[in-house]
């Protein structure tokens, strides 16, 4: 696949455009295999071919451009043996990848305006996007899997948005973030104004992700990785079997069956419109009767098999995204924030890196020892606060790390770090490429995982018209660096420090025995900001050790009692028309926020309310619009204050009475405490036996208390249902009485008028009689 005989051979930046053009021609001709092949080769084409002798030959690109503009393509599939061989090689490389991986390519299709636009304009040009599935959890056993191509039309414009054009929206993110950070650091305006600017940027990013989800529709489920849990794998197999039976009965082809099966694995993430959108998609090409039958099947399957799922939490193997450079600025990983993602610039890089490190990859993950770790801190000597904070962190959390502080490494020293270390962490401006130029870096053999904690350290940059974009991580990948972790956008030094501390701390366990059992998320970031070592909070409150000695051994039994910060509140509030009422609660990292609300009285109106759970900074976590009830569960990632608001601003006359229950606790705090190994009671002294029995009684009492608490919560919920039903019944009673009274008045009035009119017909002197005779 790397050197196909039919590849374009023009050694310029037009190579990528020519490959995309060939893909468009093949797609119009119905040759999907060649379309997938050429689209795959278009990513990274120049870098792969620029030193090739064959690339110096010329190719008739103008003829291809004229052909696709005029749509002068034959509808008959003409596939050369070379293309078929290259596609077979591509399929072979896909099969070599670990079965745990899901590999998806997202790339822009060719646009005839490409040669007339600057690079900045090309980023913003509305163009179709091609999704290519290279590897996934294959639902069709026994048949060879070929890459699946899904062409998607560009998203429609939103006239009310700041950036109506979708591609202009995502292309503006890096510059908007940079401007907000620059204003945040340079201006002396109020803290509120600075926070508002950052909130605007965050809203820009969130809305971009939301627009992407709306545009992808059901195909966003393709970015869900292969399930890791045996329970979810069993559910997946049941879904695959049902869809296979349906496909056989309705004569649906294998490609359509695969697409429906992959999307149906998480039907709980899709609404009814997205299900209908899937059934009607051009990729399935089904008749009306089959569309209706498939929609009915998926709707019933969603109701039966996913009724207990209430959140998007994913427990899946990694998803590897191959992202076109023209789409690289969007955080595609945020489509499913709880998933595991890695990003690559092209399939060739992914395949080469896998072949290089295949022996170290087990169960879909690269195994790294992380024993030899180097950290470079503030090499430019102009980030004093950052240097002080990170020195404090690394010396406390990782005393075994080798630190290079306030000093730039020599080229030979930097080269040795890349070659001999397991992990290299860079904390400073940029990406660290100033220590060694790119051409020299390409000659190195890099074995370490590299963290580049600098502003937009892995952002792609344009080198001019008709040239592919470049980024630091591409040099590292070309030198066979297994993983590069960096930032797409600009960050302040404090946010970068906290981000790097949490990321490294969660990935590499502390080498300090004091913190070996502690979570990095328990550190107090406010103290860290002030330059003081915060020390872990929320740690084990006590450890009780029960021992007994027998003739053969000494056994130990530990009881870990964690600090309990559980909060349980139940309230019934009245939200006036046009008002928004908010409540605030503090939660700690590792806890879980459970909130359930229900509108029990609508004040002669509908039983609905808008709800929002958000951080105090304004970042929205969950939001409902005009719902009567709902349940939300949110694992708290870090300490802070959270607000939940009930919004009745859409109602101008009716107040809403809302009952809600809020529980903030650690996962499993109310689970039953079970004692295992009952045989440990044998051989205890009377005192030890007494203590153990007392402890058993305490456990039994705790279980009773927890069960009573759950029963009380259920009764409160039933009372809220009863109150809502009673209010609905009283409202109906009120409406019946009012309308009955009104109807009685109308009947009396009509009867009186009829008597008057009939009487007037027999009275020749009355005005009504004279008027009727004239008519």
JSON list of N, CA and C in Angstrom, two decimals, residues 110-152:
[
{"chain": "A", "resi": 110, "resn": "UNK", "atom": "N", "xyz": [-12.77, 15.50, -1.67]},
{"chain": "A", "resi": 110, "resn": "UNK", "atom": "CA", "xyz": [-12.19, 16.48, -2.59]},
{"chain": "A", "resi": 110, "resn": "UNK", "atom": "C", "xyz": [-13.21, 17.55, -2.94]},
{"chain": "A", "resi": 111, "resn": "UNK", "atom": "N", "xyz": [-12.75, 18.81, -3.07]},
{"chain": "A", "resi": 111, "resn": "UNK", "atom": "CA", "xyz": [-13.58, 19.90, -3.54]},
{"chain": "A", "resi": 111, "resn": "UNK", "atom": "C", "xyz": [-12.95, 20.51, -4.78]},
{"chain": "A", "resi": 112, "resn": "UNK", "atom": "N", "xyz": [-13.69, 20.75, -5.85]},
{"chain": "A", "resi": 112, "resn": "UNK", "atom": "CA", "xyz": [-13.11, 21.33, -7.07]},
{"chain": "A", "resi": 112, "resn": "UNK", "atom": "C", "xyz": [-12.46, 22.68, -6.85]},
{"chain": "A", "resi": 113, "resn": "UNK", "atom": "N", "xyz": [-12.79, 23.37, -5.74]},
{"chain": "A", "resi": 113, "resn": "UNK", "atom": "CA", "xyz": [-12.23, 24.68, -5.46]},
{"chain": "A", "resi": 113, "resn": "UNK", "atom": "C", "xyz": [-10.87, 24.59, -4.77]},
{"chain": "A", "resi": 114, "resn": "UNK", "atom": "N", "xyz": [-10.37, 23.38, -4.54]},
{"chain": "A", "resi": 114, "resn": "UNK", "atom": "CA", "xyz": [-9.18, 23.21, -3.71]},
{"chain": "A", "resi": 114, "resn": "UNK", "atom": "C", "xyz": [-7.98, 23.96, -4.25]},
{"chain": "A", "resi": 115, "resn": "UNK", "atom": "N", "xyz": [-7.79, 23.98, -5.58]},
{"chain": "A", "resi": 115, "resn": "UNK", "atom": "CA", "xyz": [-6.60, 24.62, -6.15]},
{"chain": "A", "resi": 115, "resn": "UNK", "atom": "C", "xyz": [-6.75, 26.13, -6.24]},
{"chain": "A", "resi": 116, "resn": "UNK", "atom": "N", "xyz": [-7.92, 26.66, -5.87]},
{"chain": "A", "resi": 116, "resn": "UNK", "atom": "CA", "xyz": [-8.15, 28.10, -5.94]},
{"chain": "A", "resi": 116, "resn": "UNK", "atom": "C", "xyz": [-8.19, 28.74, -4.55]},
{"chain": "A", "resi": 117, "resn": "UNK", "atom": "N", "xyz": [-8.03, 27.96, -3.52]},
{"chain": "A", "resi": 117, "resn": "UNK", "atom": "CA", "xyz": [-8.20, 28.46, -2.16]},
{"chain": "A", "resi": 117, "resn": "UNK", "atom": "C", "xyz": [-6.87, 28.46, -1.42]},
{"chain": "A", "resi": 118, "resn": "UNK", "atom": "N", "xyz": [-6.74, 29.39, -0.50]},
{"chain": "A", "resi": 118, "resn": "UNK", "atom": "CA", "xyz": [-5.62, 29.34, 0.42]},
{"chain": "A", "resi": 118, "resn": "UNK", "atom": "C", "xyz": [-5.90, 28.27, 1.46]},
{"chain": "A", "resi": 119, "resn": "UNK", "atom": "N", "xyz": [-4.87, 27.95, 2.22]},
{"chain": "A", "resi": 119, "resn": "UNK", "atom": "CA", "xyz": [-5.06, 26.88, 3.21]},
{"chain": "A", "resi": 119, "resn": "UNK", "atom": "C", "xyz": [-6.12, 27.26, 4.24]},
{"chain": "A", "resi": 120, "resn": "UNK", "atom": "N", "xyz": [-6.14, 28.50, 4.67]},
{"chain": "A", "resi": 120, "resn": "UNK", "atom": "CA", "xyz": [-7.12, 28.95, 5.66]},
{"chain": "A", "resi": 120, "resn": "UNK", "atom": "C", "xyz": [-8.53, 28.87, 5.09]},
{"chain": "A", "resi": 121, "resn": "UNK", "atom": "N", "xyz": [-8.68, 29.18, 3.80]},
{"chain": "A", "resi": 121, "resn": "UNK", "atom": "CA", "xyz": [-9.99, 29.07, 3.17]},
{"chain": "A", "resi": 121, "resn": "UNK", "atom": "C", "xyz": [-10.40, 27.61, 2.98]},
{"chain": "A", "resi": 122, "resn": "UNK", "atom": "N", "xyz": [-9.42, 26.76, 2.72]},
{"chain": "A", "resi": 122, "resn": "UNK", "atom": "CA", "xyz": [-9.72, 25.34, 2.54]},
{"chain": "A", "resi": 122, "resn": "UNK", "atom": "C", "xyz": [-10.23, 24.72, 3.83]},
{"chain": "A", "resi": 123, "resn": "UNK", "atom": "N", "xyz": [-9.72, 25.18, 4.98]},
{"chain": "A", "resi": 123, "resn": "UNK", "atom": "CA", "xyz": [-10.21, 24.68, 6.26]},
{"chain": "A", "resi": 123, "resn": "UNK", "atom": "C", "xyz": [-11.69, 25.00, 6.44]},
{"chain": "A", "resi": 124, "resn": "UNK", "atom": "N", "xyz": [-12.12, 26.14, 5.92]},
{"chain": "A", "resi": 124, "resn": "UNK", "atom": "CA", "xyz": [-13.49, 26.61, 6.13]},
{"chain": "A", "resi": 124, "resn": "UNK", "atom": "C", "xyz": [-14.44, 26.24, 4.99]},
{"chain": "A", "resi": 125, "resn": "UNK", "atom": "N", "xyz": [-13.94, 25.59, 3.96]},
{"chain": "A", "resi": 125, "resn": "UNK", "atom": "CA", "xyz": [-14.77, 25.25, 2.81]},
{"chain": "A", "resi": 125, "resn": "UNK", "atom": "C", "xyz": [-15.75, 24.13, 3.15]},
{"chain": "A", "resi": 126, "resn": "UNK", "atom": "N", "xyz": [-17.07, 24.34, 2.94]},
{"chain": "A", "resi": 126, "resn": "UNK", "atom": "CA", "xyz": [-18.04, 23.26, 3.19]},
{"chain": "A", "resi": 126, "resn": "UNK", "atom": "C", "xyz": [-17.80, 22.10, 2.23]},
{"chain": "A", "resi": 127, "resn": "UNK", "atom": "N", "xyz": [-17.44, 20.96, 2.75]},
{"chain": "A", "resi": 127, "resn": "UNK", "atom": "CA", "xyz": [-17.08, 19.81, 1.94]},
{"chain": "A", "resi": 127, "resn": "UNK", "atom": "C", "xyz": [-17.65, 18.55, 2.59]},
{"chain": "A", "resi": 128, "resn": "UNK", "atom": "N", "xyz": [-17.98, 17.59, 1.75]},
{"chain": "A", "resi": 128, "resn": "UNK", "atom": "CA", "xyz": [-18.43, 16.30, 2.28]},
{"chain": "A", "resi": 128, "resn": "UNK", "atom": "C", "xyz": [-17.31, 15.65, 3.08]},
{"chain": "A", "resi": 129, "resn": "UNK", "atom": "N", "xyz": [-17.72, 14.82, 4.03]},
{"chain": "A", "resi": 129, "resn": "UNK", "atom": "CA", "xyz": [-16.76, 14.11, 4.88]},
{"chain": "A", "resi": 129, "resn": "UNK", "atom": "C", "xyz": [-16.99, 12.61, 4.72]},
{"chain": "A", "resi": 130, "resn": "UNK", "atom": "N", "xyz": [-15.88, 11.89, 4.62]},
{"chain": "A", "resi": 130, "resn": "UNK", "atom": "CA", "xyz": [-15.94, 10.44, 4.49]},
{"chain": "A", "resi": 130, "resn": "UNK", "atom": "C", "xyz": [-15.49, 9.79, 5.77]},
{"chain": "A", "resi": 131, "resn": "UNK", "atom": "N", "xyz": [-16.35, 8.94, 6.32]},
{"chain": "A", "resi": 131, "resn": "UNK", "atom": "CA", "xyz": [-16.00, 8.08, 7.46]},
{"chain": "A", "resi": 131, "resn": "UNK", "atom": "C", "xyz": [-15.64, 6.70, 6.91]},
{"chain": "A", "resi": 132, "resn": "UNK", "atom": "N", "xyz": [-14.49, 6.21, 7.31]},
{"chain": "A", "resi": 132, "resn": "UNK", "atom": "CA", "xyz": [-14.05, 4.89, 6.87]},
{"chain": "A", "resi": 132, "resn": "UNK", "atom": "C", "xyz": [-13.79, 4.03, 8.09]},
{"chain": "A", "resi": 133, "resn": "UNK", "atom": "N", "xyz": [-14.47, 2.89, 8.16]},
{"chain": "A", "resi": 133, "resn": "UNK", "atom": "CA", "xyz": [-14.29, 1.94, 9.26]},
{"chain": "A", "resi": 133, "resn": "UNK", "atom": "C", "xyz": [-13.27, 0.90, 8.82]},
{"chain": "A", "resi": 134, "resn": "UNK", "atom": "N", "xyz": [-12.08, 0.93, 9.42]},
{"chain": "A", "resi": 134, "resn": "UNK", "atom": "CA", "xyz": [-11.03, -0.03, 9.07]},
{"chain": "A", "resi": 134, "resn": "UNK", "atom": "C", "xyz": [-11.10, -1.29, 9.92]},
{"chain": "A", "resi": 135, "resn": "UNK", "atom": "N", "xyz": [-11.44, -1.11, 11.18]},
{"chain": "A", "resi": 135, "resn": "UNK", "atom": "CA", "xyz": [-11.48, -2.27, 12.08]},
{"chain": "A", "resi": 135, "resn": "UNK", "atom": "C", "xyz": [-12.50, -1.98, 13.17]},
{"chain": "A", "resi": 136, "resn": "UNK", "atom": "N", "xyz": [-13.21, -3.04, 13.58]},
{"chain": "A", "resi": 136, "resn": "UNK", "atom": "CA", "xyz": [-14.25, -2.85, 14.59]},
{"chain": "A", "resi": 136, "resn": "UNK", "atom": "C", "xyz": [-14.61, -4.22, 15.16]},
{"chain": "A", "resi": 137, "resn": "UNK", "atom": "N", "xyz": [-15.59, -4.21, 16.03]},
{"chain": "A", "resi": 137, "resn": "UNK", "atom": "CA", "xyz": [-16.14, -5.47, 16.57]},
{"chain": "A", "resi": 137, "resn": "UNK", "atom": "C", "xyz": [-17.04, -6.07, 15.51]},
{"chain": "A", "resi": 138, "resn": "UNK", "atom": "N", "xyz": [-16.49, -6.97, 14.68]},
{"chain": "A", "resi": 138, "resn": "UNK", "atom": "CA", "xyz": [-17.18, -7.44, 13.49]},
{"chain": "A", "resi": 138, "resn": "UNK", "atom": "C", "xyz": [-18.38, -8.31, 13.87]},
{"chain": "A", "resi": 139, "resn": "UNK", "atom": "N", "xyz": [-19.59, -7.91, 13.48]},
{"chain": "A", "resi": 139, "resn": "UNK", "atom": "CA", "xyz": [-20.77, -8.71, 13.81]},
{"chain": "A", "resi": 139, "resn": "UNK", "atom": "C", "xyz": [-21.00, -9.89, 12.87]},
{"chain": "A", "resi": 140, "resn": "UNK", "atom": "N", "xyz": [-20.28, -9.95, 11.75]},
{"chain": "A", "resi": 140, "resn": "UNK", "atom": "CA", "xyz": [-20.50, -11.00, 10.76]},
{"chain": "A", "resi": 140, "resn": "UNK", "atom": "C", "xyz": [-19.33, -11.97, 10.80]},
{"chain": "A", "resi": 141, "resn": "UNK", "atom": "N", "xyz": [-19.47, -13.02, 11.56]},
{"chain": "A", "resi": 141, "resn": "UNK", "atom": "CA", "xyz": [-18.39, -14.01, 11.67]},
{"chain": "A", "resi": 141, "resn": "UNK", "atom": "C", "xyz": [-18.36, -14.88, 10.42]},
{"chain": "A", "resi": 142, "resn": "UNK", "atom": "N", "xyz": [-17.13, -15.29, 10.06]},
{"chain": "A", "resi": 142, "resn": "UNK", "atom": "CA", "xyz": [-16.98, -16.20, 8.94]},
{"chain": "A", "resi": 142, "resn": "UNK", "atom": "C", "xyz": [-16.86, -15.53, 7.59]},
{"chain": "A", "resi": 143, "resn": "UNK", "atom": "N", "xyz": [-17.06, -14.21, 7.52]},
{"chain": "A", "resi": 143, "resn": "UNK", "atom": "CA", "xyz": [-16.90, -13.49, 6.26]},
{"chain": "A", "resi": 143, "resn": "UNK", "atom": "C", "xyz": [-15.79, -12.48, 6.42]},
{"chain": "A", "resi": 144, "resn": "UNK", "atom": "N", "xyz": [-14.94, -12.29, 5.41]},
{"chain": "A", "resi": 144, "resn": "UNK", "atom": "CA", "xyz": [-13.83, -11.34, 5.53]},
{"chain": "A", "resi": 144, "resn": "UNK", "atom": "C", "xyz": [-14.34, -9.92, 5.66]},
{"chain": "A", "resi": 145, "resn": "UNK", "atom": "N", "xyz": [-13.71, -9.17, 6.54]},
{"chain": "A", "resi": 145, "resn": "UNK", "atom": "CA", "xyz": [-14.12, -7.78, 6.77]},
{"chain": "A", "resi": 145, "resn": "UNK", "atom": "C", "xyz": [-13.34, -6.85, 5.85]},
{"chain": "A", "resi": 146, "resn": "UNK", "atom": "N", "xyz": [-14.04, -6.05, 5.10]},
{"chain": "A", "resi": 146, "resn": "UNK", "atom": "CA", "xyz": [-13.41, -5.03, 4.28]},
{"chain": "A", "resi": 146, "resn": "UNK", "atom": "C", "xyz": [-13.77, -3.66, 4.84]},
{"chain": "A", "resi": 147, "resn": "UNK", "atom": "N", "xyz": [-12.86, -2.68, 4.70]},
{"chain": "A", "resi": 147, "resn": "UNK", "atom": "CA", "xyz": [-13.17, -1.33, 5.18]},
{"chain": "A", "resi": 147, "resn": "UNK", "atom": "C", "xyz": [-14.49, -0.83, 4.60]},
{"chain": "A", "resi": 148, "resn": "UNK", "atom": "N", "xyz": [-15.25, -0.12, 5.42]},
{"chain": "A", "resi": 148, "resn": "UNK", "atom": "CA", "xyz": [-16.57, 0.38, 5.03]},
{"chain": "A", "resi": 148, "resn": "UNK", "atom": "C", "xyz": [-16.49, 1.90, 4.89]},
{"chain": "A", "resi": 149, "resn": "UNK", "atom": "N", "xyz": [-16.95, 2.41, 3.77]},
{"chain": "A", "resi": 149, "resn": "UNK", "atom": "CA", "xyz": [-16.94, 3.85, 3.50]},
{"chain": "A", "resi": 149, "resn": "UNK", "atom": "C", "xyz": [-18.34, 4.42, 3.70]},
{"chain": "A", "resi": 150, "resn": "UNK", "atom": "N", "xyz": [-18.42, 5.53, 4.47]},
{"chain": "A", "resi": 150, "resn": "UNK", "atom": "CA", "xyz": [-19.69, 6.21, 4.72]},
{"chain": "A", "resi": 150, "resn": "UNK", "atom": "C", "xyz": [-19.54, 7.67, 4.31]},
{"chain": "A", "resi": 151, "resn": "UNK", "atom": "N", "xyz": [-19.96, 8.06, 3.11]},
{"chain": "A", "resi": 151, "resn": "UNK", "atom": "CA", "xyz": [-19.89, 9.48, 2.72]},
{"chain": "A", "resi": 151, "resn": "UNK", "atom": "C", "xyz": [-21.03, 10.27, 3.39]},
{"chain": "A", "resi": 152, "resn": "UNK", "atom": "N", "xyz": [-20.68, 11.42, 3.95]},
{"chain": "A", "resi": 152, "resn": "UNK", "atom": "CA", "xyz": [-21.66, 12.26, 4.63]},
{"chain": "A", "resi": 152, "resn": "UNK", "atom": "C", "xyz": [-21.66, 13.65, 4.03]}
]
